[in-house]
Coordinates of C-alpha atoms in Angstrom, one line a residue:
M1 CA 10.0 6.3 -0.2
A2 CA 13.1 6.7 -2.7
A3 CA 13.7 3.0 -2.3
S4 CA 13.2 0.7 -1.0
S5 CA 14.0 -6.9 -1.0
A6 CA 13.6 -13.0 -2.0
P7 CA 11.2 -16.2 -1.2
P8 CA 13.7 -18.2 -2.6
A9 CA 12.0 -21.3 -3.7
T10 CA 12.5 -24.6 -5.4
Q11 CA 10.7 -24.3 -8.4
N12 CA 10.5 -21.2 -10.1
P13 CA 7.5 -19.0 -8.8
L14 CA 6.9 -17.0 -12.2
K15 CA 6.8 -19.9 -13.9
T16 CA 4.1 -21.6 -12.0
L17 CA 1.7 -17.8 -12.2
R18 CA 1.5 -18.0 -15.8
N19 CA 0.9 -20.6 -16.0
A20 CA -2.2 -20.6 -13.2
S21 CA -5.6 -18.2 -13.1
F22 CA -8.1 -16.7 -10.6
P23 CA -11.3 -18.9 -10.0
R24 CA -14.5 -17.3 -10.5
P25 CA -16.2 -15.8 -7.9
C26 CA -18.1 -13.6 -9.1
R27 CA -19.1 -14.9 -13.1
L28 CA -16.1 -12.9 -13.9
R29 CA -12.0 -14.5 -14.5
I30 CA -9.1 -12.6 -13.5
V31 CA -6.5 -13.7 -15.8
S32 CA -3.3 -13.5 -13.9
P33 CA 0.1 -15.2 -13.4
A34 CA -0.6 -16.2 -10.0
R35 CA -2.6 -19.5 -8.7
P36 CA -4.3 -18.8 -5.2
L37 CA -6.7 -19.7 -2.8
P38 CA -10.5 -19.8 -4.3
I39 CA -12.3 -17.2 -2.3
S40 CA -15.1 -19.1 -2.3
A41 CA -13.6 -21.8 -1.1
L42 CA -12.4 -19.4 2.7
A43 CA -15.9 -18.0 2.0
S44 CA -17.1 -21.9 3.5
S45 CA -14.4 -23.2 5.1
P46 CA -16.0 -23.9 9.1
S47 CA -12.6 -22.2 10.6
T48 CA -12.9 -18.7 8.6
A49 CA -16.7 -18.2 8.3
A50 CA -17.2 -17.6 12.4
A51 CA -16.4 -14.3 12.7
S52 CA -14.4 -11.5 10.8
P53 CA -11.1 -12.6 11.6
L54 CA -10.9 -8.5 11.9
S55 CA -12.6 -9.2 15.9
A56 CA -11.6 -13.2 15.9
D57 CA -8.6 -12.1 18.7
A58 CA -10.5 -9.9 21.0
R59 CA -7.5 -9.7 23.2
H60 CA -5.4 -9.3 21.0
R61 CA -7.4 -6.8 19.4
D62 CA -8.1 -4.5 22.6
D63 CA -4.8 -4.6 23.8
V64 CA -3.8 -2.9 20.4
L65 CA -6.8 -0.9 20.7
R66 CA -5.3 0.4 24.2
A67 CA -1.3 0.4 23.1
A68 CA -2.8 3.3 20.1
R69 CA -4.8 5.5 22.5
A70 CA -1.9 5.4 25.0
A71 CA 0.3 6.4 21.8
L72 CA -2.2 8.8 20.3
S73 CA 0.1 11.7 21.9
N74 CA 3.2 10.5 20.9
C75 CA 2.8 10.4 16.7
L76 CA 6.0 10.7 14.5
S77 CA 4.1 13.6 12.9
E78 CA 7.0 15.2 11.7
T79 CA 11.2 14.9 11.3
Y80 CA 14.3 17.3 11.7
L81 CA 16.8 14.9 11.4
D82 CA 19.1 17.1 9.7
R83 CA 19.2 18.9 12.9
T84 CA 20.4 15.9 14.8
V85 CA 22.2 13.4 12.8
P86 CA 25.6 14.3 11.2
G87 CA 25.7 13.9 6.9
L88 CA 21.7 14.8 6.4
S89 CA 20.5 17.4 4.8
S90 CA 18.1 18.0 2.2
K91 CA 14.9 17.2 3.9
A92 CA 12.0 16.3 1.6
R93 CA 8.6 16.1 3.2
G94 CA 6.4 13.8 1.3
K95 CA 2.8 13.1 2.5
V96 CA 3.8 10.1 4.6
R97 CA 7.1 10.2 3.7
D98 CA 10.6 12.2 5.1
I99 CA 13.5 12.0 3.0
Y100 CA 17.1 12.9 3.8
D101 CA 20.0 13.3 1.5
A102 CA 22.9 11.3 2.5
E103 CA 25.3 11.7 -0.4
D104 CA 25.4 8.2 -2.3
H105 CA 22.4 7.0 -0.3
L106 CA 19.1 8.2 0.4
V107 CA 17.9 7.8 4.5
L108 CA 13.7 7.6 4.1
V109 CA 11.7 8.1 7.3
T110 CA 7.9 6.5 7.3
T111 CA 5.8 8.5 9.5
D112 CA 2.8 8.0 11.1
R113 CA 1.4 10.7 8.8
Q114 CA -2.3 9.7 7.4
S115 CA -3.2 11.1 3.9
A116 CA -6.0 11.1 1.8
F117 CA -7.5 13.0 -0.9
D118 CA -3.6 15.1 -1.5
R119 CA -4.0 15.5 2.1
V120 CA -3.1 14.6 4.9
L121 CA -5.6 14.0 7.6
A122 CA -5.0 12.6 11.1
S123 CA -1.4 10.6 12.4
I124 CA -1.9 7.2 13.1
P125 CA -0.1 5.5 16.0
F126 CA 2.2 2.7 15.3
K127 CA 1.8 3.6 11.5
G128 CA 4.7 4.3 10.1
Q129 CA 7.0 1.2 11.9
V130 CA 4.1 -0.4 10.3
L131 CA 3.9 0.8 7.3
N132 CA 8.1 -0.3 7.2
E133 CA 8.2 -2.9 8.5
T134 CA 5.3 -4.6 5.6
S135 CA 7.4 -2.7 2.4
L136 CA 10.4 -4.2 3.9
W137 CA 9.0 -7.8 3.9
W138 CA 7.5 -7.5 0.6
F139 CA 10.9 -6.3 -1.0
N140 CA 12.1 -9.3 0.6
K141 CA 9.5 -11.5 -0.6
T142 CA 9.6 -9.9 -5.0
Q143 CA 13.5 -10.7 -4.6
H144 CA 12.2 -13.5 -8.0
I145 CA 10.1 -10.2 -9.6
T146 CA 12.3 -7.0 -9.6
P147 CA 15.7 -5.7 -7.5
N148 CA 15.4 -3.0 -5.3
A149 CA 16.2 -0.3 -3.5
V150 CA 17.5 -1.3 0.1
I151 CA 20.3 -0.7 1.4
S152 CA 19.3 -1.0 5.1
A153 CA 16.9 -1.0 7.5
P154 CA 18.5 0.5 10.7
D155 CA 15.6 2.0 12.1
S156 CA 11.7 0.2 12.7
N157 CA 10.7 3.4 10.8
V158 CA 13.6 3.5 8.7
T159 CA 15.2 3.0 4.9
I160 CA 18.2 3.8 4.0
A161 CA 17.8 3.4 0.1
K162 CA 20.4 3.6 -2.7
R163 CA 19.8 6.7 -4.8
C164 CA 18.5 6.2 -8.5
S165 CA 16.2 8.4 -10.8
V166 CA 12.7 7.8 -10.8
F167 CA 9.9 7.6 -12.8
P168 CA 7.3 10.7 -12.5
V169 CA 5.1 7.4 -13.2
E170 CA 2.9 5.5 -10.3
F171 CA 1.9 2.2 -11.8
V172 CA -1.4 1.5 -10.6
V173 CA -2.6 -2.2 -10.6
R174 CA -6.6 -2.5 -10.0
G175 CA -8.2 -6.4 -10.0
F176 CA -11.5 -4.7 -9.0
V177 CA -13.9 -1.5 -10.0
T178 CA -13.7 0.6 -6.4
G179 CA -13.1 3.0 -4.9
S180 CA -13.6 6.6 -3.0
T181 CA -11.6 9.3 -4.5
D182 CA -11.5 10.8 -7.9
T183 CA -9.1 8.8 -9.4
S184 CA -9.9 5.7 -8.3
L185 CA -11.5 3.1 -11.2
W186 CA -15.3 3.1 -9.9
T187 CA -15.9 7.0 -9.8
V188 CA -14.8 6.9 -13.2
Y189 CA -17.0 3.9 -14.1
N190 CA -19.9 5.1 -13.0
K191 CA -20.0 8.6 -14.5
G192 CA -20.0 6.5 -17.9
V193 CA -15.7 6.3 -18.8
R194 CA -15.3 2.9 -20.6
N195 CA -11.4 3.3 -21.5
Y196 CA -9.9 4.3 -19.0
C197 CA -5.7 4.6 -18.8
G198 CA -5.6 2.9 -21.9
N199 CA -7.7 0.5 -20.9
V200 CA -11.5 -0.9 -22.7
L201 CA -13.6 -1.5 -20.0
P202 CA -17.2 -3.6 -19.9
E203 CA -20.7 -2.0 -19.4
G204 CA -23.0 -3.7 -17.0
M205 CA -20.2 -3.9 -14.1
V206 CA -21.5 -2.6 -10.1
K207 CA -19.2 -2.0 -8.0
N208 CA -16.3 -3.5 -5.9
Q209 CA -16.8 -6.6 -8.5
R210 CA -13.6 -8.2 -10.4
L211 CA -12.1 -6.9 -13.0
P212 CA -11.9 -9.3 -16.1
A213 CA -8.1 -9.7 -15.6
N214 CA -5.8 -7.1 -14.1
I215 CA -5.6 -3.6 -15.4
L216 CA -2.4 -1.1 -15.3
T217 CA -4.5 2.6 -14.6
P218 CA -0.7 4.8 -14.1
T219 CA -0.5 8.5 -13.4
T220 CA 2.1 10.7 -13.7
K221 CA 3.4 12.2 -10.4
A222 CA 1.9 15.5 -9.9
V223 CA 2.6 18.1 -7.2
D224 CA -1.0 19.1 -6.0
H225 CA -2.6 15.7 -7.1
D226 CA -2.0 12.2 -10.0
V227 CA -3.1 12.3 -13.2
P228 CA -4.2 9.1 -15.0
V229 CA -2.3 8.1 -18.1
S230 CA -2.4 6.2 -20.8
P231 CA 0.5 4.4 -22.0
D232 CA 0.7 6.2 -25.1
E233 CA 1.2 9.6 -23.2
I234 CA 3.6 8.0 -21.1
I235 CA 5.6 7.8 -24.4
Q236 CA 4.8 10.9 -26.0
L237 CA 5.1 12.7 -22.8
G238 CA 8.8 11.9 -23.0
L239 CA 8.1 10.3 -19.5
M240 CA 9.3 6.7 -20.6
T241 CA 10.8 4.8 -23.4
Q242 CA 9.3 2.5 -24.6
N243 CA 11.7 0.0 -23.7
E244 CA 11.5 0.6 -19.7
L245 CA 7.7 1.4 -19.7
D246 CA 7.5 -2.8 -21.2
E247 CA 9.7 -3.8 -18.2
V248 CA 8.0 -2.0 -15.8
S249 CA 4.8 -2.9 -16.6
S250 CA 5.9 -6.4 -16.5
K251 CA 7.0 -6.2 -13.5
A252 CA 4.5 -4.4 -11.6
L253 CA 2.1 -7.2 -13.3
A254 CA 4.1 -10.0 -11.8
L255 CA 4.3 -8.1 -8.3
F256 CA 0.5 -7.9 -8.4
A257 CA -0.4 -11.1 -9.2
Y258 CA 2.4 -12.4 -6.4
G259 CA 0.5 -10.1 -3.9
Q260 CA -2.5 -11.5 -4.3
Q261 CA -1.6 -15.0 -4.0
V262 CA -0.3 -14.4 -1.4
A263 CA -2.7 -12.3 0.2
L264 CA -5.6 -14.7 -0.5
E265 CA -3.1 -17.7 1.2
N266 CA -3.5 -15.6 3.9
G267 CA -7.4 -14.9 3.7
L268 CA -7.4 -11.9 2.1
I269 CA -8.2 -10.1 -1.5
L270 CA -5.2 -7.2 -2.3
V271 CA -8.1 -5.5 -4.4
D272 CA -5.8 -2.8 -5.9
T273 CA -1.8 -1.1 -5.4
K274 CA 0.8 1.1 -6.5
Y275 CA 4.4 0.5 -7.4
E276 CA 7.2 3.3 -8.1
F277 CA 10.4 2.2 -10.1
G278 CA 13.5 4.0 -10.4
K279 CA 16.6 3.2 -12.3
G280 CA 19.8 3.1 -11.1
A281 CA 23.7 4.4 -12.2
D282 CA 24.0 1.0 -14.0
G283 CA 20.8 1.7 -16.3
T284 CA 19.2 -1.5 -13.7
I285 CA 15.3 -0.1 -13.0
M286 CA 14.6 -1.5 -8.8
L287 CA 11.4 -1.6 -7.0
I288 CA 11.3 1.7 -4.7
D289 CA 8.7 3.3 -2.5
E290 CA 6.9 1.1 -0.9
V291 CA 4.7 -1.9 -1.1
H292 CA 1.4 -4.1 -1.2
T293 CA 1.6 -1.8 2.0
P294 CA -2.4 -0.5 3.6
D295 CA -1.9 2.9 2.4
S296 CA -0.3 1.5 -1.0
S297 CA -3.4 -0.7 -1.1
R298 CA -6.5 -1.9 -0.8
Y299 CA -6.9 -5.0 1.2
W300 CA -10.5 -6.9 1.4
I301 CA -11.5 -9.7 3.8
A302 CA -11.6 -13.3 1.9
N303 CA -13.8 -15.1 3.3
S304 CA -16.7 -12.1 3.4
Y305 CA -16.5 -11.1 0.4
E306 CA -19.1 -12.8 -2.2
K307 CA -21.5 -12.3 1.0
Q308 CA -21.2 -8.4 1.0
F309 CA -20.8 -8.0 -2.6
N310 CA -24.1 -9.9 -3.2
A311 CA -25.8 -8.2 -1.2
G312 CA -24.5 -4.8 -2.4
C313 CA -22.6 -3.9 0.6
E314 CA -19.5 -2.8 1.3
P315 CA -16.6 -5.2 1.3
E316 CA -14.6 -5.2 5.1
N317 CA -11.3 -3.7 4.2
V318 CA -7.6 -4.4 6.0
D319 CA -6.7 -0.5 4.8
K320 CA -7.5 3.7 4.7
E321 CA -11.1 3.1 3.0
F322 CA -12.8 3.2 6.5
L323 CA -11.2 6.4 6.9
R324 CA -11.6 8.0 3.3
L325 CA -15.2 7.1 3.7
W326 CA -15.3 9.2 7.0
F327 CA -13.8 12.0 5.9
K328 CA -16.6 12.2 2.3
E329 CA -19.2 11.6 4.8
H330 CA -18.5 15.0 6.7
C331 CA -16.7 17.1 4.4
N332 CA -15.7 17.7 1.3
P333 CA -12.2 16.5 1.4
Y334 CA -11.0 18.0 -1.9
E335 CA -12.2 21.6 -1.5
D336 CA -13.1 22.6 2.4
E337 CA -10.0 24.3 3.6
V338 CA -10.2 22.9 7.1
L339 CA -11.3 19.3 7.7
P340 CA -13.1 17.9 10.8
E341 CA -10.9 15.6 12.8
A342 CA -10.7 12.2 13.3
P343 CA -12.9 10.8 16.0
E344 CA -9.9 9.1 18.4
D345 CA -11.8 5.8 18.2
L346 CA -11.6 6.3 14.1
V347 CA -7.9 6.8 14.3
C348 CA -6.7 3.3 16.8
E349 CA -9.1 1.2 14.8
L350 CA -7.0 2.1 12.1
A351 CA -3.7 1.7 13.7
W352 CA -5.3 -2.6 14.9
R353 CA -6.3 -2.5 11.0
Y354 CA -3.5 -1.9 10.6
I355 CA -1.6 -4.3 12.5
F356 CA -3.8 -6.6 11.8
L357 CA -3.1 -6.9 8.5
F358 CA 1.4 -6.9 8.8
E359 CA 0.3 -9.8 11.4
T360 CA -1.7 -12.1 8.6
I361 CA 0.5 -10.8 6.1
T362 CA 4.3 -12.2 7.6
N363 CA 2.8 -14.6 9.8
S364 CA 5.2 -12.6 12.4
N365 CA 4.0 -10.5 15.7
F366 CA 4.4 -6.8 15.8
Q367 CA 6.7 -5.2 18.1
L368 CA 4.9 -2.6 19.8
P369 CA 7.4 0.2 20.3
A370 CA 8.9 1.7 23.7
T371 CA 6.6 4.6 24.9
E372 CA 10.1 5.5 27.2
E373 CA 12.1 7.0 24.3
P374 CA 10.9 9.5 21.8
I375 CA 10.6 8.0 18.9
H376 CA 12.6 10.7 17.2
D377 CA 15.7 10.6 19.3
R378 CA 15.6 6.8 19.2
I379 CA 15.4 7.0 15.3
S380 CA 18.3 10.1 15.0
R381 CA 20.4 7.3 17.3
N382 CA 19.8 4.3 15.1
V383 CA 20.3 6.7 11.6
S384 CA 23.7 8.2 12.7
R385 CA 25.0 4.5 13.9
A386 CA 24.5 2.9 10.9
L387 CA 25.4 6.0 8.5
S388 CA 29.1 6.1 10.0
S389 CA 29.4 2.2 9.1
I390 CA 28.6 2.4 5.7

């Protein structure tokens, strides 16, 4: 989204982060400004070693899966608020978000569309609400690192944001060599690339291994697909000034280190993510779009990572990676004009994993939406009320 709030603490968290480093679970060390709990400690903890957190609360999981199946026909796949809300115009349809022009503000609606491989794959029940509420939680928790563009959230699927000039670069931050898409770090590394987006990568790494340090791998925001770009190329192409690039790069690395710390304290590993930034009318650089969601990020279960890695198995993931892998096994998602329909069980499992992530990170209960009222009607009513009071 074109916009998108901090944990005031008694001590300066950035100072604490700068003076610490990550542990060494795979004979490598991530130098970063955060001091999270050691992954190895979580792996050996009696309270976490018995079963995967994804299935530990079987009753809750079953309740969510039932609710997801019941909501399959009521997903928010398309919106048309420009027809139902006075004062809205110029709808822009992204892969997941629909953005409406409200003069000095933008109305960003997070739908249930699921994208990967630069295309929409399916609609996932409750996904839009999960992403919006997850981002809002992180926006609030990261104000000590950077301001953001959030004004209000009048609906669980909606954020009203400040208008800003968006930098045409996505700042991808990575802590591990992994992934399955054409631009993922493991894909390019496995092809022999050792200098990627200005980062020199060591020889001898294997899939899902920690990097020696967190790295930035920016991409340009192309129409059809993202294109990797180095910092030097960003300047040469005139996409950002050197001062803008330096400030945004610093913010992105600090956000990621803080995100890794919070995730690990809650039994998860924040593997990689992407950030977007914009500049307000007063020149302030702001965090926009989404933050640390299961759409923009990879998350793994911390207590099983070392065991899975040492066995050469894929880590337990809490994001859309398993959906990506299913499509790669059943079609060519980049070239096939028509893709197979994602199995219902897979769609519902993804809904559960997204809700699990939200509840695990925020330590709160996800509120399933009431099914009596169509989602679009509810959003229209809430947005109309919010805009009339701005």
